PDB file of C-alpha atoms in Angstrom:
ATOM      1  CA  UNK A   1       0.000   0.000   0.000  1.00  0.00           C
ATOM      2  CA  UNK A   2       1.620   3.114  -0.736  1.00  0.00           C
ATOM      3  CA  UNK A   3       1.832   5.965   1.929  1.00  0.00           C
ATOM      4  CA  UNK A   4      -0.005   8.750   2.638  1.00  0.00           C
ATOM      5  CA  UNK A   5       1.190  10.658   5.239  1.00  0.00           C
ATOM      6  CA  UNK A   6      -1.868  13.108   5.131  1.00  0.00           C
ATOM      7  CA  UNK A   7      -4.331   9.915   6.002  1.00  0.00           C
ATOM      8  CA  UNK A   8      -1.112   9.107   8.751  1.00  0.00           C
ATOM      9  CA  UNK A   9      -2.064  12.405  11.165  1.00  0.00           C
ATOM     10  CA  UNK A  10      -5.664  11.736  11.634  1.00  0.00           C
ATOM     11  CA  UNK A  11      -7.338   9.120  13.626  1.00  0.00           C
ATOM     12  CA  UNK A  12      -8.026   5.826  12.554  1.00  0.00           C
ATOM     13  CA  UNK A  13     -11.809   6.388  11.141  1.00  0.00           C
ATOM     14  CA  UNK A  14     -11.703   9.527  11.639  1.00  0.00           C
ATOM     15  CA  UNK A  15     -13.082  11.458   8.169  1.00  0.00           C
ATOM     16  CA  UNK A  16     -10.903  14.064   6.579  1.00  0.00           C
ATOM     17  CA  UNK A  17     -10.867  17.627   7.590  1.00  0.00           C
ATOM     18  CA  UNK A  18     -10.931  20.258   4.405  1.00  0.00           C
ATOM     19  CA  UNK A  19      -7.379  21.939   4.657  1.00  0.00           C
ATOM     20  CA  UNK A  20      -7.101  25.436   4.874  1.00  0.00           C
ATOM     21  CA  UNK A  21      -6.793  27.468   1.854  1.00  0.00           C
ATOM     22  CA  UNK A  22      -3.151  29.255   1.215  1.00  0.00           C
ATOM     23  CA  UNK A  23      -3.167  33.256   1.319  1.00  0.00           C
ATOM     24  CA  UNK A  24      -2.760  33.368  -2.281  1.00  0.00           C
ATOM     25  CA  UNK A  25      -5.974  31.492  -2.568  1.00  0.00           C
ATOM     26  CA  UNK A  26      -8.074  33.558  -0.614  1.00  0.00           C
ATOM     27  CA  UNK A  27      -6.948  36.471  -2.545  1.00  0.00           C
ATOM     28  CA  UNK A  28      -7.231  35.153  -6.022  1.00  0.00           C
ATOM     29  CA  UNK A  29     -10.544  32.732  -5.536  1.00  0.00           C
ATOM     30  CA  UNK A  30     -12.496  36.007  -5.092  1.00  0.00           C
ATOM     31  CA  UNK A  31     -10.881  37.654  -8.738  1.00  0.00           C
ATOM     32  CA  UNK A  32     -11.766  34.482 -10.196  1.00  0.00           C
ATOM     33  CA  UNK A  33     -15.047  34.107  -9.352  1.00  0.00           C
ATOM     34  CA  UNK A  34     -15.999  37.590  -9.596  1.00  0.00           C
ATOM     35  CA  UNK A  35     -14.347  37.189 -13.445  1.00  0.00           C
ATOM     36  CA  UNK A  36     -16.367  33.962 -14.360  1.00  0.00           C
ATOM     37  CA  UNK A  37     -20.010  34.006 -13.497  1.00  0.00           C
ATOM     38  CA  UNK A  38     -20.021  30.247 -14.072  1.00  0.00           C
ATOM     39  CA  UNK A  39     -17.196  29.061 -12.309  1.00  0.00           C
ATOM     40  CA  UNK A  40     -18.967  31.182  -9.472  1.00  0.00           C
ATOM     41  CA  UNK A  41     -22.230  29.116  -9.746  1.00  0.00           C
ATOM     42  CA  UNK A  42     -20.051  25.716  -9.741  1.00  0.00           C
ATOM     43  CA  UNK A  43     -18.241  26.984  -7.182  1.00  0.00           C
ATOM     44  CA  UNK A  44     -21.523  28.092  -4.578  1.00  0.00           C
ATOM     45  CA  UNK A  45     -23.344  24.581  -5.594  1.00  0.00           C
ATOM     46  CA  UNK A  46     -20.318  22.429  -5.151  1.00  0.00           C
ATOM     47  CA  UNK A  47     -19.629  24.689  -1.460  1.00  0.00           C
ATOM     48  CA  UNK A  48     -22.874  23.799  -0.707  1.00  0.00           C
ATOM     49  CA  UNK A  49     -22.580  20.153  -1.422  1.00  0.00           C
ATOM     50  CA  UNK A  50     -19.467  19.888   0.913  1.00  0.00           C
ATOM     51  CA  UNK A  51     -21.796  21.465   4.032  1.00  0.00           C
ATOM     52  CA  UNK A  52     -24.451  18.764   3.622  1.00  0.00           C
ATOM     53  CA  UNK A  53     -21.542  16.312   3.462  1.00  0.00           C
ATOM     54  CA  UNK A  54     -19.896  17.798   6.109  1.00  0.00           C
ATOM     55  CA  UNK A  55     -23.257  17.806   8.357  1.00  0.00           C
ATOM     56  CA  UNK A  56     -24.594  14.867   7.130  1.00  0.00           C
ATOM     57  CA  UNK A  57     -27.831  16.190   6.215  1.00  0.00           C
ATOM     58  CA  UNK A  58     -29.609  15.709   2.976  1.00  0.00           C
ATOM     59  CA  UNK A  59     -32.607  18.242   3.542  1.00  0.00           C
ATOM     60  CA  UNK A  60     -31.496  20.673   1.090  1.00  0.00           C
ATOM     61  CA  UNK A  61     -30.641  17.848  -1.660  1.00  0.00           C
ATOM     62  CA  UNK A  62     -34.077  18.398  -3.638  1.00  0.00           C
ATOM     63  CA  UNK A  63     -33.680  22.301  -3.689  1.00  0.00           C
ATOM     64  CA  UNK A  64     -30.073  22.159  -4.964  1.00  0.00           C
ATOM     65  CA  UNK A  65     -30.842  19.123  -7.508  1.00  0.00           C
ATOM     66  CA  UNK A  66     -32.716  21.541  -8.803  1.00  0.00           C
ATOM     67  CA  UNK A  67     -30.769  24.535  -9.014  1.00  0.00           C
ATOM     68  CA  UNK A  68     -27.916  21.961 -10.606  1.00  0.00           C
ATOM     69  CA  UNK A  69     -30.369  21.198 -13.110  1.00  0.00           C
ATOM     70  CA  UNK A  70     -31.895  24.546 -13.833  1.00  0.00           C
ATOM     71  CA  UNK A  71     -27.812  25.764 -13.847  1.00  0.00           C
ATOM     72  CA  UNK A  72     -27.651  26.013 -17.834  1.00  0.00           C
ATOM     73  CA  UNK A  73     -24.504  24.207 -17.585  1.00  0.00           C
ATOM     74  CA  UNK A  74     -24.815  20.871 -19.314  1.00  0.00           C
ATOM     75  CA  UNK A  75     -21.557  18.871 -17.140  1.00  0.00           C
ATOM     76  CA  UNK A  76     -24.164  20.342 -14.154  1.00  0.00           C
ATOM     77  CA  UNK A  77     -27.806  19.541 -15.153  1.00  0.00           C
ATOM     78  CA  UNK A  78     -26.317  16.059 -16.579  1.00  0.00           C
ATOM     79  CA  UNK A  79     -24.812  15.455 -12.941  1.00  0.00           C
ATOM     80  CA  UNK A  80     -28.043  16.297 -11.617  1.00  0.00           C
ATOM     81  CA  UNK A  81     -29.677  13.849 -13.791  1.00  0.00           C
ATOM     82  CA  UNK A  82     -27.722  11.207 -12.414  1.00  0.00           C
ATOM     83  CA  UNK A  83     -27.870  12.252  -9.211  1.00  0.00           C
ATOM     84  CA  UNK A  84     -31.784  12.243  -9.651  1.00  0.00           C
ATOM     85  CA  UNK A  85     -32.038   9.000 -10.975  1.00  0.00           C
ATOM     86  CA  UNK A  86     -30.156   7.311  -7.742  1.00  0.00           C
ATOM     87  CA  UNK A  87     -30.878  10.085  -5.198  1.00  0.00           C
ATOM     88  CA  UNK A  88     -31.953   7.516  -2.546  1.00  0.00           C
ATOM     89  CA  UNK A  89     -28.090   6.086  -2.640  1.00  0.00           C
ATOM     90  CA  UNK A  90     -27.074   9.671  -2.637  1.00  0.00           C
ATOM     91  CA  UNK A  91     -28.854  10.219   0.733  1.00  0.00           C
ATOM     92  CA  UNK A  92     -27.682   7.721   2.386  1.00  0.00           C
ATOM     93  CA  UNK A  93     -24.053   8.557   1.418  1.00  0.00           C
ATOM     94  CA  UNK A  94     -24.414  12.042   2.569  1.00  0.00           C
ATOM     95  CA  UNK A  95     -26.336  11.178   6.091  1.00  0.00           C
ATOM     96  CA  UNK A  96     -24.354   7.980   6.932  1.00  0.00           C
ATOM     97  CA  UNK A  97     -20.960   7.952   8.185  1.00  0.00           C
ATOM     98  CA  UNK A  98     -19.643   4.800   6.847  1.00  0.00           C
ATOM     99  CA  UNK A  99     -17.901   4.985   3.097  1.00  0.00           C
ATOM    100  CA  UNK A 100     -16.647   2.589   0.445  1.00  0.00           C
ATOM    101  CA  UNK A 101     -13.713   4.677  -0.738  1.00  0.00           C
ATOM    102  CA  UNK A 102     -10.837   2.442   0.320  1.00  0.00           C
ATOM    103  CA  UNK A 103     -12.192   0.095  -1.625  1.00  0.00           C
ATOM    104  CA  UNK A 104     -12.913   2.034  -4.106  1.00  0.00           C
ATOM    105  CA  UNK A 105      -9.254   3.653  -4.581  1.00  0.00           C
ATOM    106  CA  UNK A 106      -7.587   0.177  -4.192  1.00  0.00           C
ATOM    107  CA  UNK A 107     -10.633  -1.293  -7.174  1.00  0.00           C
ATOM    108  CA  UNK A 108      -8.975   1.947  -9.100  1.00  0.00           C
ATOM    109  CA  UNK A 109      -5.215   0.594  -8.744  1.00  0.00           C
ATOM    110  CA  UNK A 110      -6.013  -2.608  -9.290  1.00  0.00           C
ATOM    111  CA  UNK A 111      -7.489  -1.681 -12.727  1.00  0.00           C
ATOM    112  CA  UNK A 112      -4.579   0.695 -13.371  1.00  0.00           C
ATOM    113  CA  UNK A 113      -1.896  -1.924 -13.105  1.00  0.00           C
ATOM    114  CA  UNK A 114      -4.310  -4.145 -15.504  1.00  0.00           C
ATOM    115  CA  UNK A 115      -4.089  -1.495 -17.936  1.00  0.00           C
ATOM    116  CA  UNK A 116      -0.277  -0.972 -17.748  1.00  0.00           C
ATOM    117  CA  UNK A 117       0.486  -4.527 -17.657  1.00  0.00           C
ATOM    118  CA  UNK A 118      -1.990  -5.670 -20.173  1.00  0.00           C
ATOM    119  CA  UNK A 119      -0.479  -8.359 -22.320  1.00  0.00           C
ATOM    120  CA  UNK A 120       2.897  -8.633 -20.253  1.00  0.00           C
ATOM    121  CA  UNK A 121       2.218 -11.136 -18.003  1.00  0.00           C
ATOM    122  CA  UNK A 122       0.010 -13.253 -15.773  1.00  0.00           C
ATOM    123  CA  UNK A 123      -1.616 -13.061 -12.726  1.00  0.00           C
ATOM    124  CA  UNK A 124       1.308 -13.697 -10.526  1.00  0.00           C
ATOM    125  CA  UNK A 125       3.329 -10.058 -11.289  1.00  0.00           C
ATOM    126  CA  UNK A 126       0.268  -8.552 -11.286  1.00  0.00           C
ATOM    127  CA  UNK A 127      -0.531  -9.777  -7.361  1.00  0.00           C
ATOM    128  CA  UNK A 128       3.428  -8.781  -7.324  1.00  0.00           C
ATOM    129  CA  UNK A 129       2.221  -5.237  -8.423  1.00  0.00           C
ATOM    130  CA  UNK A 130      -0.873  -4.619  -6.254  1.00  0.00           C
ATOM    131  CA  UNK A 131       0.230  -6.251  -3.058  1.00  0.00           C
TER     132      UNK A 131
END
């Protein structure tokens, strides 16, 4: 398993904590957003997807879904389709504490090492390579 000594300085299953932005950040972001009235609209929705994440509460989900949707950004209102279509699975990931991304980042190695090492040998370097 390779290290990550940002995961190292936090309690085991404890969740992440959002990192402080840099000074140059908090001067720019502003600029930016100001500059780009899109970005700006990403930037609020996705802001206000990390609070109900962060408080595990998926009361606003139907009034954002549908400001995603009515965004006039096609990436967005396509998101919000899919979102839509499993929203039940996307409330219980935001109100629920428990999370399947370990196994989801070692799925997404696994199939990395399949694609660099596809037609070079068998399945014993690859278990060599993931283990």
């Amino acid at each position: 398993m390779r290290d990550h000594p940002h995961l190292a300085k936090r309690p085991a299953g404890s969740p992440p904590t959002r990192t402080a932005a840099t000074p140059q950040i908090n001067e720019r972001l502003p600029r930016l957003l100001d500059h780009c009235p899109e970005l700006k609209l990403t930037h609020d929705l996705v802001r206000r997807f990390a609070t109900m994440l962060d408080n595990h509460d998926a009361a606003p989900l139907p009034g954002w879904l549908s400001e995603l949707a009515g965004s006039g950004l096609a990436p967005l209102a396509g998101l919000a389709g899919a979102l839509h279509e499993d929203r039940h699975a996307v409330v219980q990931g935001i109100t629920t504490p428990y999370n399947s991304g370990v196994n989801e980042g070692r799925i997404t190695d696994v199939k990395l090492q399949k694609r660099i090492m596809a037609g070079r040998s068998g399945v014993s370097l690859l278990r060599h390579r993931v283990a």
